[in-house]
Tab-separated table of C-alpha atoms in Angstrom:
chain	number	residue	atom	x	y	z
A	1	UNK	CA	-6.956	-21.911	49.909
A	2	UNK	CA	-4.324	-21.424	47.158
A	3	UNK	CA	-5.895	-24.845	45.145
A	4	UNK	CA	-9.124	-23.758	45.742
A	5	UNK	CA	-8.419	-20.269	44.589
A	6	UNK	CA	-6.589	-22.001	42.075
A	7	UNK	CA	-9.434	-24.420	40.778
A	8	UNK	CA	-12.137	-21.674	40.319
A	9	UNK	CA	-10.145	-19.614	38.472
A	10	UNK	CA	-9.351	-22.524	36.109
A	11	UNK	CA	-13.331	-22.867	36.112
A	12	UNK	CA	-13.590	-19.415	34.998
A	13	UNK	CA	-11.031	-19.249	32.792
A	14	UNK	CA	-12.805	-22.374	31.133
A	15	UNK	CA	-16.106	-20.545	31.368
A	16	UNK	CA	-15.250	-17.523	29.749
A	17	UNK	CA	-12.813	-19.320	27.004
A	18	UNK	CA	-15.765	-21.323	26.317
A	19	UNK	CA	-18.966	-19.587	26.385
A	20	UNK	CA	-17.756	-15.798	26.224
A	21	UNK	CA	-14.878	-15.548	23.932
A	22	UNK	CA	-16.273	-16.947	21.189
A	23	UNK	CA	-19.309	-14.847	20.803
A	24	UNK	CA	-16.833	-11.767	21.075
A	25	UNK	CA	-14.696	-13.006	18.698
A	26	UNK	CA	-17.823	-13.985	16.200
A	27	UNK	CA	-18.301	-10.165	16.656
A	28	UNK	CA	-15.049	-9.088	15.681
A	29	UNK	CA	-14.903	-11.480	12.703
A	30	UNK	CA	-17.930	-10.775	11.922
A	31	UNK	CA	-17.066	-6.626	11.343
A	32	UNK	CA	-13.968	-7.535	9.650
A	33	UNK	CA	-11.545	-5.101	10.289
A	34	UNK	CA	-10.915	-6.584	13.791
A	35	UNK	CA	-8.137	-5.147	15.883
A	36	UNK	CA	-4.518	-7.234	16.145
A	37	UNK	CA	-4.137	-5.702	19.539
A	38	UNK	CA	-7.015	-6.986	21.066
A	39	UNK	CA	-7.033	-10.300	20.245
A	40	UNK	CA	-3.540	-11.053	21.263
A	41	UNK	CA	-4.408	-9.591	24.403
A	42	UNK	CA	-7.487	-12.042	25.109
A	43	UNK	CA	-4.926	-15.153	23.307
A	44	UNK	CA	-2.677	-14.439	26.282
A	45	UNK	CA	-5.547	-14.935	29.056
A	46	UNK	CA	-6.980	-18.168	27.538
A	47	UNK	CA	-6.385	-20.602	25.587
A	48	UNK	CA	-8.675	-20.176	22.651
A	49	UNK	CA	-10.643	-23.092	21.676
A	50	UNK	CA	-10.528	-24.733	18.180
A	51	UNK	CA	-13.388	-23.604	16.639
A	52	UNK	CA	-11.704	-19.324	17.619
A	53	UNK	CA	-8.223	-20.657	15.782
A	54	UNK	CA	-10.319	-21.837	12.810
A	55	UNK	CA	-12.375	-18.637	12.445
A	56	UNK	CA	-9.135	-16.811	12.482
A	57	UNK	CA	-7.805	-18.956	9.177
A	58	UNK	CA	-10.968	-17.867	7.968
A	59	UNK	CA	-10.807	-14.641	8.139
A	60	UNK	CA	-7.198	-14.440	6.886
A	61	UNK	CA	-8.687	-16.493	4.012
A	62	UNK	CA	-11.157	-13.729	3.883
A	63	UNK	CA	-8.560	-10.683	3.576
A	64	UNK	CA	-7.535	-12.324	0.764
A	65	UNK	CA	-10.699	-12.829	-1.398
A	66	UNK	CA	-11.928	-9.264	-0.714
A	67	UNK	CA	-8.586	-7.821	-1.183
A	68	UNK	CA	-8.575	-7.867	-5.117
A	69	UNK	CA	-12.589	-6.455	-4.938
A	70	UNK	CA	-11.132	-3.119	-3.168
A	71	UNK	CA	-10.944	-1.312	-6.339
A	72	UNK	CA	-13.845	-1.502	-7.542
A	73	UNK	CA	-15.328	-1.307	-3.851
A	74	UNK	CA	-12.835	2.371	-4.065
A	75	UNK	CA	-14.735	3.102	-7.688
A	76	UNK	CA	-18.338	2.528	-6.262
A	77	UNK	CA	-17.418	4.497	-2.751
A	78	UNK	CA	-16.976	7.748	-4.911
A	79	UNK	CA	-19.746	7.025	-6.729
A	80	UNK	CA	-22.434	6.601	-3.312
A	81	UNK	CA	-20.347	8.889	-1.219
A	82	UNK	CA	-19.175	12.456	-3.111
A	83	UNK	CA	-20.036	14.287	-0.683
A	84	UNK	CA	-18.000	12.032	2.099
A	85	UNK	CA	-14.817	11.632	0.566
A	86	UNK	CA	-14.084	15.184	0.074
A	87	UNK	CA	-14.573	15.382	3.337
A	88	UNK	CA	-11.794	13.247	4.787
A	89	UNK	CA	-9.806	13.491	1.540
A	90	UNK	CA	-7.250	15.397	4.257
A	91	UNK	CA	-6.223	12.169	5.666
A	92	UNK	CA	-4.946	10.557	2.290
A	93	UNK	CA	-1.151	11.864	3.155
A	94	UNK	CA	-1.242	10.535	6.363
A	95	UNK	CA	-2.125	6.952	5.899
A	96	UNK	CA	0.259	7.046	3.003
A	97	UNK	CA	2.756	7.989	5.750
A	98	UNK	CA	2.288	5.435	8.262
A	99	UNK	CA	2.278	2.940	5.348
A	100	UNK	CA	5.693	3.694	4.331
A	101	UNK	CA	6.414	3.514	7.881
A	102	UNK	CA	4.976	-0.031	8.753
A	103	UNK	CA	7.332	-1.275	5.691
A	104	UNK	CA	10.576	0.839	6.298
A	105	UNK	CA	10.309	-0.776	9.971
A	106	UNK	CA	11.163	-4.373	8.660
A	107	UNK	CA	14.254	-3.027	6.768
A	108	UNK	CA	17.498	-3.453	8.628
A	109	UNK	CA	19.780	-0.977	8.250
A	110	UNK	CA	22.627	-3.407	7.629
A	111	UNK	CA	21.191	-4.770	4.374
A	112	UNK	CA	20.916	-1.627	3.279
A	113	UNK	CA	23.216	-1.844	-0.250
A	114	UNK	CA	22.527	-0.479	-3.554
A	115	UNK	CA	23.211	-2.935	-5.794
A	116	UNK	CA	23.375	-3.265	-9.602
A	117	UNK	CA	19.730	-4.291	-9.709
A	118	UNK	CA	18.617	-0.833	-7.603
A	119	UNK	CA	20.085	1.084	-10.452
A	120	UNK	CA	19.125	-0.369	-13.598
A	121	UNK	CA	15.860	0.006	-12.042
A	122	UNK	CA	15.855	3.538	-10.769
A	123	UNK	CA	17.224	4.531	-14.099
A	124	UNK	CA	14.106	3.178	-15.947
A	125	UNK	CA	12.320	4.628	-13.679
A	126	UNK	CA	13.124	8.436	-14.193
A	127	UNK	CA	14.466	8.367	-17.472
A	128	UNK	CA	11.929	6.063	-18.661
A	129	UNK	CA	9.330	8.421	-17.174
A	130	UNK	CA	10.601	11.402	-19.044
A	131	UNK	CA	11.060	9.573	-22.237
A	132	UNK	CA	7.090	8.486	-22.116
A	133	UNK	CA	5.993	12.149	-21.085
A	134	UNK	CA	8.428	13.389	-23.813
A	135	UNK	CA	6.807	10.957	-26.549
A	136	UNK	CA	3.322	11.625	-25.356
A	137	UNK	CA	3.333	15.394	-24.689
A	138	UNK	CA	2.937	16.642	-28.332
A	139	UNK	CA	0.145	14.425	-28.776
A	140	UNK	CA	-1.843	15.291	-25.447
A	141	UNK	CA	-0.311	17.257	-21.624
A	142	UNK	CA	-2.895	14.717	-19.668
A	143	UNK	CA	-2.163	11.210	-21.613
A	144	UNK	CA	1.771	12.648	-21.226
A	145	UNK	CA	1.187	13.167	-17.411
A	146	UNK	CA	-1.022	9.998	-16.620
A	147	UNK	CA	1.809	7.531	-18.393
A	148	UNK	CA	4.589	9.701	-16.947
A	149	UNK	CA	3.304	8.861	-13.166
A	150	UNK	CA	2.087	5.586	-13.571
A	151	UNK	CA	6.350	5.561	-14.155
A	152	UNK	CA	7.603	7.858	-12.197
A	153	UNK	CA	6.073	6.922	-9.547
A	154	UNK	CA	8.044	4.580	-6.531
A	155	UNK	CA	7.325	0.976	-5.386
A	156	UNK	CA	4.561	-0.094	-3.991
A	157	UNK	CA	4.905	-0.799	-0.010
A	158	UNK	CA	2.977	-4.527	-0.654
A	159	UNK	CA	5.968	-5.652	-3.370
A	160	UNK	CA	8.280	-6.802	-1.205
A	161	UNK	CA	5.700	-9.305	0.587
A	162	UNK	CA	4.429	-10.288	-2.999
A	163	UNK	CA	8.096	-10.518	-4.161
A	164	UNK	CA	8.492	-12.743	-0.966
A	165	UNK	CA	5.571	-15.079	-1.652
A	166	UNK	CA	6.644	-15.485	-5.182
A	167	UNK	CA	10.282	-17.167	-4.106
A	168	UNK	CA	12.124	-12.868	-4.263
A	169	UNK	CA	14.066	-11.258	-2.316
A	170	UNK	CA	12.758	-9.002	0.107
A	171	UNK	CA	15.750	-7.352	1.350
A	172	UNK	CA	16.825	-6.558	-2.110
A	173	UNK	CA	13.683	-5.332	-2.881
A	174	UNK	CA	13.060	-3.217	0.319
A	175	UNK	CA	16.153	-1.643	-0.688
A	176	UNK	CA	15.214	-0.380	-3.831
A	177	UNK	CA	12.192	1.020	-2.204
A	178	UNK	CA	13.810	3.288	0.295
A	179	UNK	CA	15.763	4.246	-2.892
A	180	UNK	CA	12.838	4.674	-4.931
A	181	UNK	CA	10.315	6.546	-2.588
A	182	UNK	CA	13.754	9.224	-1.742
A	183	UNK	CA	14.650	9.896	-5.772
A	184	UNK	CA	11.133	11.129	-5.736
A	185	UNK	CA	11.061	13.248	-3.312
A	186	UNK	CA	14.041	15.106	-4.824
A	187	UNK	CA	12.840	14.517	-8.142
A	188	UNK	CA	8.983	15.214	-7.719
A	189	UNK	CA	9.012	19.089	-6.886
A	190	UNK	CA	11.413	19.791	-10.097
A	191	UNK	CA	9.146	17.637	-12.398
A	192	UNK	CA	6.050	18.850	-11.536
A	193	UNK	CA	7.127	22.442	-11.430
A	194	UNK	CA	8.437	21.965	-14.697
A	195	UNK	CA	5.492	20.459	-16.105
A	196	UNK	CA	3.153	23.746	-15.506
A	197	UNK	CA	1.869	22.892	-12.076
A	198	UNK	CA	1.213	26.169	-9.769
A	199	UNK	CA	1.309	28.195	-12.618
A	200	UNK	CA	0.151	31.010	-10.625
A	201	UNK	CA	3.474	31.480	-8.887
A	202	UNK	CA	7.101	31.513	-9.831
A	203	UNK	CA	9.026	28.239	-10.467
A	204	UNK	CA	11.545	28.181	-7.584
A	205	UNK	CA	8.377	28.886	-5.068
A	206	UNK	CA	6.665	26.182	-7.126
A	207	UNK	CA	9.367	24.042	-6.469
A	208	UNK	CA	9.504	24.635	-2.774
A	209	UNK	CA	5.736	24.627	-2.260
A	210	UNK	CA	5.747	20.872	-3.570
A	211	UNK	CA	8.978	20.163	-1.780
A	212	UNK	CA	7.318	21.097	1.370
A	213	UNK	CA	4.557	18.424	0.788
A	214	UNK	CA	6.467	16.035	-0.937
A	215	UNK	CA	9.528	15.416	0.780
A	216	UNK	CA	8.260	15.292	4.445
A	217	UNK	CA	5.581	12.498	3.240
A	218	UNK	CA	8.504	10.255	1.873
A	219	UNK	CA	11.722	10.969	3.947
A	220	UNK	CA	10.068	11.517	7.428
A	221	UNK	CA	8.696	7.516	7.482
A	222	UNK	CA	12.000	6.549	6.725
A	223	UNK	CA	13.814	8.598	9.705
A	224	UNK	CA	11.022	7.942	12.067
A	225	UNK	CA	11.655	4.192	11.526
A	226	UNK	CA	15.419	4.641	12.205
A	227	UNK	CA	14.824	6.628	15.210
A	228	UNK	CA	12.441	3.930	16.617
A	229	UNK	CA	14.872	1.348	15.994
A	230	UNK	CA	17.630	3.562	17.517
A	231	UNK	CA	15.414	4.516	20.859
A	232	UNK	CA	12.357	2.417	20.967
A	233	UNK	CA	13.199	-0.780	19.713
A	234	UNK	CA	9.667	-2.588	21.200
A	235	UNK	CA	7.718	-0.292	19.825
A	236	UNK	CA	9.800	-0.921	16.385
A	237	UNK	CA	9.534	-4.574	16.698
A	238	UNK	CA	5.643	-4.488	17.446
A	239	UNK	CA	5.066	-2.350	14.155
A	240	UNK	CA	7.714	-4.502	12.146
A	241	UNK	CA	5.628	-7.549	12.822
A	242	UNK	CA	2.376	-6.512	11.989
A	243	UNK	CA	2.493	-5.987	8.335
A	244	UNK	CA	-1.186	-6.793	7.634
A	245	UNK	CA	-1.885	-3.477	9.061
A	246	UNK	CA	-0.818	-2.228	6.003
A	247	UNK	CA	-4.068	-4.025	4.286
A	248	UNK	CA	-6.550	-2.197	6.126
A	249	UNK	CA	-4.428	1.260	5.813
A	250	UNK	CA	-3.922	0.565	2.115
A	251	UNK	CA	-8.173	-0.363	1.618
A	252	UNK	CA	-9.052	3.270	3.373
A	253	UNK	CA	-6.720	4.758	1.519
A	254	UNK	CA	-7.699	3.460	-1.673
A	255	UNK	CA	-11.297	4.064	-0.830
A	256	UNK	CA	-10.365	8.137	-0.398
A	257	UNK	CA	-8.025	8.834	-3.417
A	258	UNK	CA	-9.285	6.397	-5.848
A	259	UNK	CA	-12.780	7.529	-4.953
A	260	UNK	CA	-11.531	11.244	-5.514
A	261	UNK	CA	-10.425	10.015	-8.847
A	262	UNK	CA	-13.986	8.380	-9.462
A	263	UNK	CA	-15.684	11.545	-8.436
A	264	UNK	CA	-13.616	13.937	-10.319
A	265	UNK	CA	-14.206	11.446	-13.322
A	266	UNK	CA	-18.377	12.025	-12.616
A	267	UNK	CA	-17.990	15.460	-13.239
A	268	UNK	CA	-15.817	15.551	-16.651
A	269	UNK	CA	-17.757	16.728	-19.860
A	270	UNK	CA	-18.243	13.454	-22.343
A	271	UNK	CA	-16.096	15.221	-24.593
A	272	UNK	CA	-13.541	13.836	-22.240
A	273	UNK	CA	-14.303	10.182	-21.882
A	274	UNK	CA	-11.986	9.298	-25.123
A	275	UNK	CA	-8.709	10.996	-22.627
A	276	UNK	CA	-10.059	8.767	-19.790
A	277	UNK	CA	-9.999	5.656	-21.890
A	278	UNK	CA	-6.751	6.555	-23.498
A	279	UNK	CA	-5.558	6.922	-20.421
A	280	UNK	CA	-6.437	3.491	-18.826
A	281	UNK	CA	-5.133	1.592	-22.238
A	282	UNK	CA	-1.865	3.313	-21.674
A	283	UNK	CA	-1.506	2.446	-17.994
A	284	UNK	CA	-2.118	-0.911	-18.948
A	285	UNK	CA	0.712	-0.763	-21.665
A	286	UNK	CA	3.150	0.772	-19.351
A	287	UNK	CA	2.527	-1.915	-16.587
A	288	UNK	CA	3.044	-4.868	-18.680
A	289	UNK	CA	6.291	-3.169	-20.320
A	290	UNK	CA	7.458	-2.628	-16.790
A	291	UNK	CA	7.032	-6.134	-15.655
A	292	UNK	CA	8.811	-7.229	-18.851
A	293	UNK	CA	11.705	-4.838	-18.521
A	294	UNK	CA	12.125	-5.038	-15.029
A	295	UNK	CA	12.212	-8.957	-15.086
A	296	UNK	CA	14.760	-8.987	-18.142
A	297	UNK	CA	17.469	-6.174	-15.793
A	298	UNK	CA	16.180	-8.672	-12.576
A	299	UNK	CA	17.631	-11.907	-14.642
A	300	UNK	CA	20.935	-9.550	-15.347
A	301	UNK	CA	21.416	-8.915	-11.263
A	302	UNK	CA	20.075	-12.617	-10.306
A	303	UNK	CA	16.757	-11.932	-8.941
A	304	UNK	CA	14.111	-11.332	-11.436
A	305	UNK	CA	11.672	-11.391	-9.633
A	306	UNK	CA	12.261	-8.420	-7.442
A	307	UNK	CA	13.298	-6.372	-10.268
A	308	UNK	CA	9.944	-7.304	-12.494
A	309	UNK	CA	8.321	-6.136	-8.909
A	310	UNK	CA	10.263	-3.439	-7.830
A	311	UNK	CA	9.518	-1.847	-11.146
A	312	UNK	CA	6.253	-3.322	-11.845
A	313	UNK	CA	4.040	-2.710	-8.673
A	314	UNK	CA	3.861	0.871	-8.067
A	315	UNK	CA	2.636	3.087	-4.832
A	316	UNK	CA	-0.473	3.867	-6.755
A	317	UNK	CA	-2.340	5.346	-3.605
A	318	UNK	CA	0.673	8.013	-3.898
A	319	UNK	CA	0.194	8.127	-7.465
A	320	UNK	CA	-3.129	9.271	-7.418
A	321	UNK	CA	-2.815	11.387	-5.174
A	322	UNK	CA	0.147	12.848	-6.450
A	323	UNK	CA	-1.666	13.256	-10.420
A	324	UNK	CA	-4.866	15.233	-8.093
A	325	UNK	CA	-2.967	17.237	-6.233
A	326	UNK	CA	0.199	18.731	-9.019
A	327	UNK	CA	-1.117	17.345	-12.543
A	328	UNK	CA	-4.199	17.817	-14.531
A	329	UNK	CA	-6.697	15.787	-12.075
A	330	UNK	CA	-7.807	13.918	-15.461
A	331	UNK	CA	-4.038	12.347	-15.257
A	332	UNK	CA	-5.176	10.341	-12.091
A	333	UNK	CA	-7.263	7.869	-14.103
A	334	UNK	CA	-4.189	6.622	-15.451
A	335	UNK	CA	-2.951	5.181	-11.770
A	336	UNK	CA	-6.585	4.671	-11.171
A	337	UNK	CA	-6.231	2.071	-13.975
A	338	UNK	CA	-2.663	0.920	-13.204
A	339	UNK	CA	-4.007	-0.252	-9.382
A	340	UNK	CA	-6.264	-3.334	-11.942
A	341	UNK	CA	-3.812	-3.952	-14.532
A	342	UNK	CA	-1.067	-4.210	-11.351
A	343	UNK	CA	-3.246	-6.915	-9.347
A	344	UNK	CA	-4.633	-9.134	-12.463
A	345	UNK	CA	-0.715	-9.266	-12.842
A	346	UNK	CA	0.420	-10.371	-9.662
A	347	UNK	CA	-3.007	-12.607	-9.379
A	348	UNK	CA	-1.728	-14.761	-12.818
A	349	UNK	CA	1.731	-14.748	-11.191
A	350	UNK	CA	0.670	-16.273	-7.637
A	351	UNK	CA	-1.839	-18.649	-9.461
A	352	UNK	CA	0.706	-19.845	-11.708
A	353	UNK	CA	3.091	-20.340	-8.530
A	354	UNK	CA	0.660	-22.416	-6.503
A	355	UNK	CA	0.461	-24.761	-9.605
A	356	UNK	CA	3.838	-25.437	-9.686
């Protein structure tokens, strides 16, 4: 009875690993964003045929292609849907949360170490900012605030795998993003404040009204993945190993702010499409001087290419929505801008390490 039992199962299995699965995974390819959950789940009950293991290289293939067509798939979204993004333009905090999460959970405390490389690059990174807003502020407040936070602003939660598929380190450069991402939110309420934002109240309630926004968005990730570690160390472990999550939190989140930015753009006078342009040409001059300098302190410390990254590639989700939410709103077309100059950078850099 067992072999029997035994045998048809088998014959099922085969059935359904043959004739079933694969139309419901066409259908999951097929909308993209499939879920990591699920088809580990159905992996574990069969074994998946060929032609399945194949569509999955293709669709990992895919990821990358679309990936540097998400900007400008962000700029049209707040041109066709206004109306939509102000609508869930609420949610732009919390997926920039649970990305700093899903990157903080592959950090191991015990390589935690600030080095010589974290502070040459933190110091370029706040005084460099205030030098550029210094320089910039007699001329025009919104060019002086868009290259300020295109600075200013901490590193991106993709640059340590970028640093990693360009021969970096990642735990030196996971480092320096903790680091990073916590000088800001110390630093952020006192700049901002001091730059005119919530001019309406006093300064010391300006500074704790950002504080209270700020600081929870940047230090609670960091705690929560500590305390999962600590506590929960499966549930750690199953976020630490899905990193490509952060892809598909990064595109919606891109799609709200940058199509905030877009819209907010639409409804400037002409009078101010000159700032706008300034703007981007500045970002772009800031990124490339950031790559350079970061690189050149990188070589100093022996790794330069996590300190051309760590100093390079910048949040810019939480830049725009930090330039919307305490700057003049024009200021956000500077990140807005940085997000292009920021990927045609790493694109030459990945080409030209393939060809080698």
């Amino acid at each position: 009875m067992r072999l029997n039992e035994k045998l048809k199962a088998s014959k099922k299995n085969e059935f359904y690993c043959s004739r079933i699965f694969p139309y419901i995974y066409r259908f999951i390819f097929r909308t993209y964003f499939r879920n990591d959950f699920i088809c580990n789940f159905l992996s574990k009950l069969v074994i998946l045929p060929p032609e399945i293991k194949k569509q999955e290289m293709k669709i990992s293939q895919l990821r990358e292609k679309i990936k540097p067509w998400m900007l400008p798939i962000a700029m049209l979204g707040g041109l066709v849907c206004h109306d939509f993004i102000e609508r869930v333009a609420w949610l732009a905090p919390y997926l920039i949360f649970v990305m700093l999460l899903i990157t903080y959970c592959r950090v191991d405390p015990k390589e935690f170490r600030v080095t010589s490389l974290s502070r040459g690059l933190l110091a370029v990174q706040i005084l460099g900012a205030v030098a550029v807003y210094l320089a910039l502020l007699p001329v025009d407040p919104a060019l002086a605030q868009g290259t300020f936070i295109c600075v200013f602003c901490p590193t991106a939660t993709a640059a340590p795998v970028i640093t990693g598929m360009l021969g970096g380190s990642v735990a030196r450069l996971a480092t320096f993003s903790i680091i990073s991402n916590m000088t800001v939110a110390i630093l952020a309420p006192v700049m901002f404040s001091l730059m005119g934002t919530e001019a309406e109240i006093g300064f010391v309630d300006s500074v704790a009204l950002i504080a209270t926004k700020v600081v929870p968005l940047l230090v609670l990730p960091l705690l929560a993945a500590f305390l999962l570690r600590r506590f929960v160390p499966k549930a750690h472990e199953a976020i630490a190993t899905r990193q490509t999550w952060s892809f598909y939190i990064w595109a919606v989140s891109l799609f709200i702010v940058v199509g905030r930015a877009v819209s907010f753009v639409m409804s400037e006078p002409p009078a101010m499409v000159p700032t706008m342009l300034w703007l981007a040409l500045l970002s772009g001059v800031v990124c490339c001087a950031q790559f350079y300098v970061g690189r050149k302190i990188g070589a100093r410390a022996g790794d330069k290419i996590a300190g051309a990254q760590g100093l390079g590639q910048k949040n810019t989700v939480l830049a725009i929505w930090m330039a919307l939410t305490y700057l003049n709103p024009v200021a956000s077309v500077a990140p807005a801008a940085y997000v292009a100059w920021q990927n045609t950078i790493n694109s030459i850099q990945l080409y030209l390490k393939r060809k080698r």
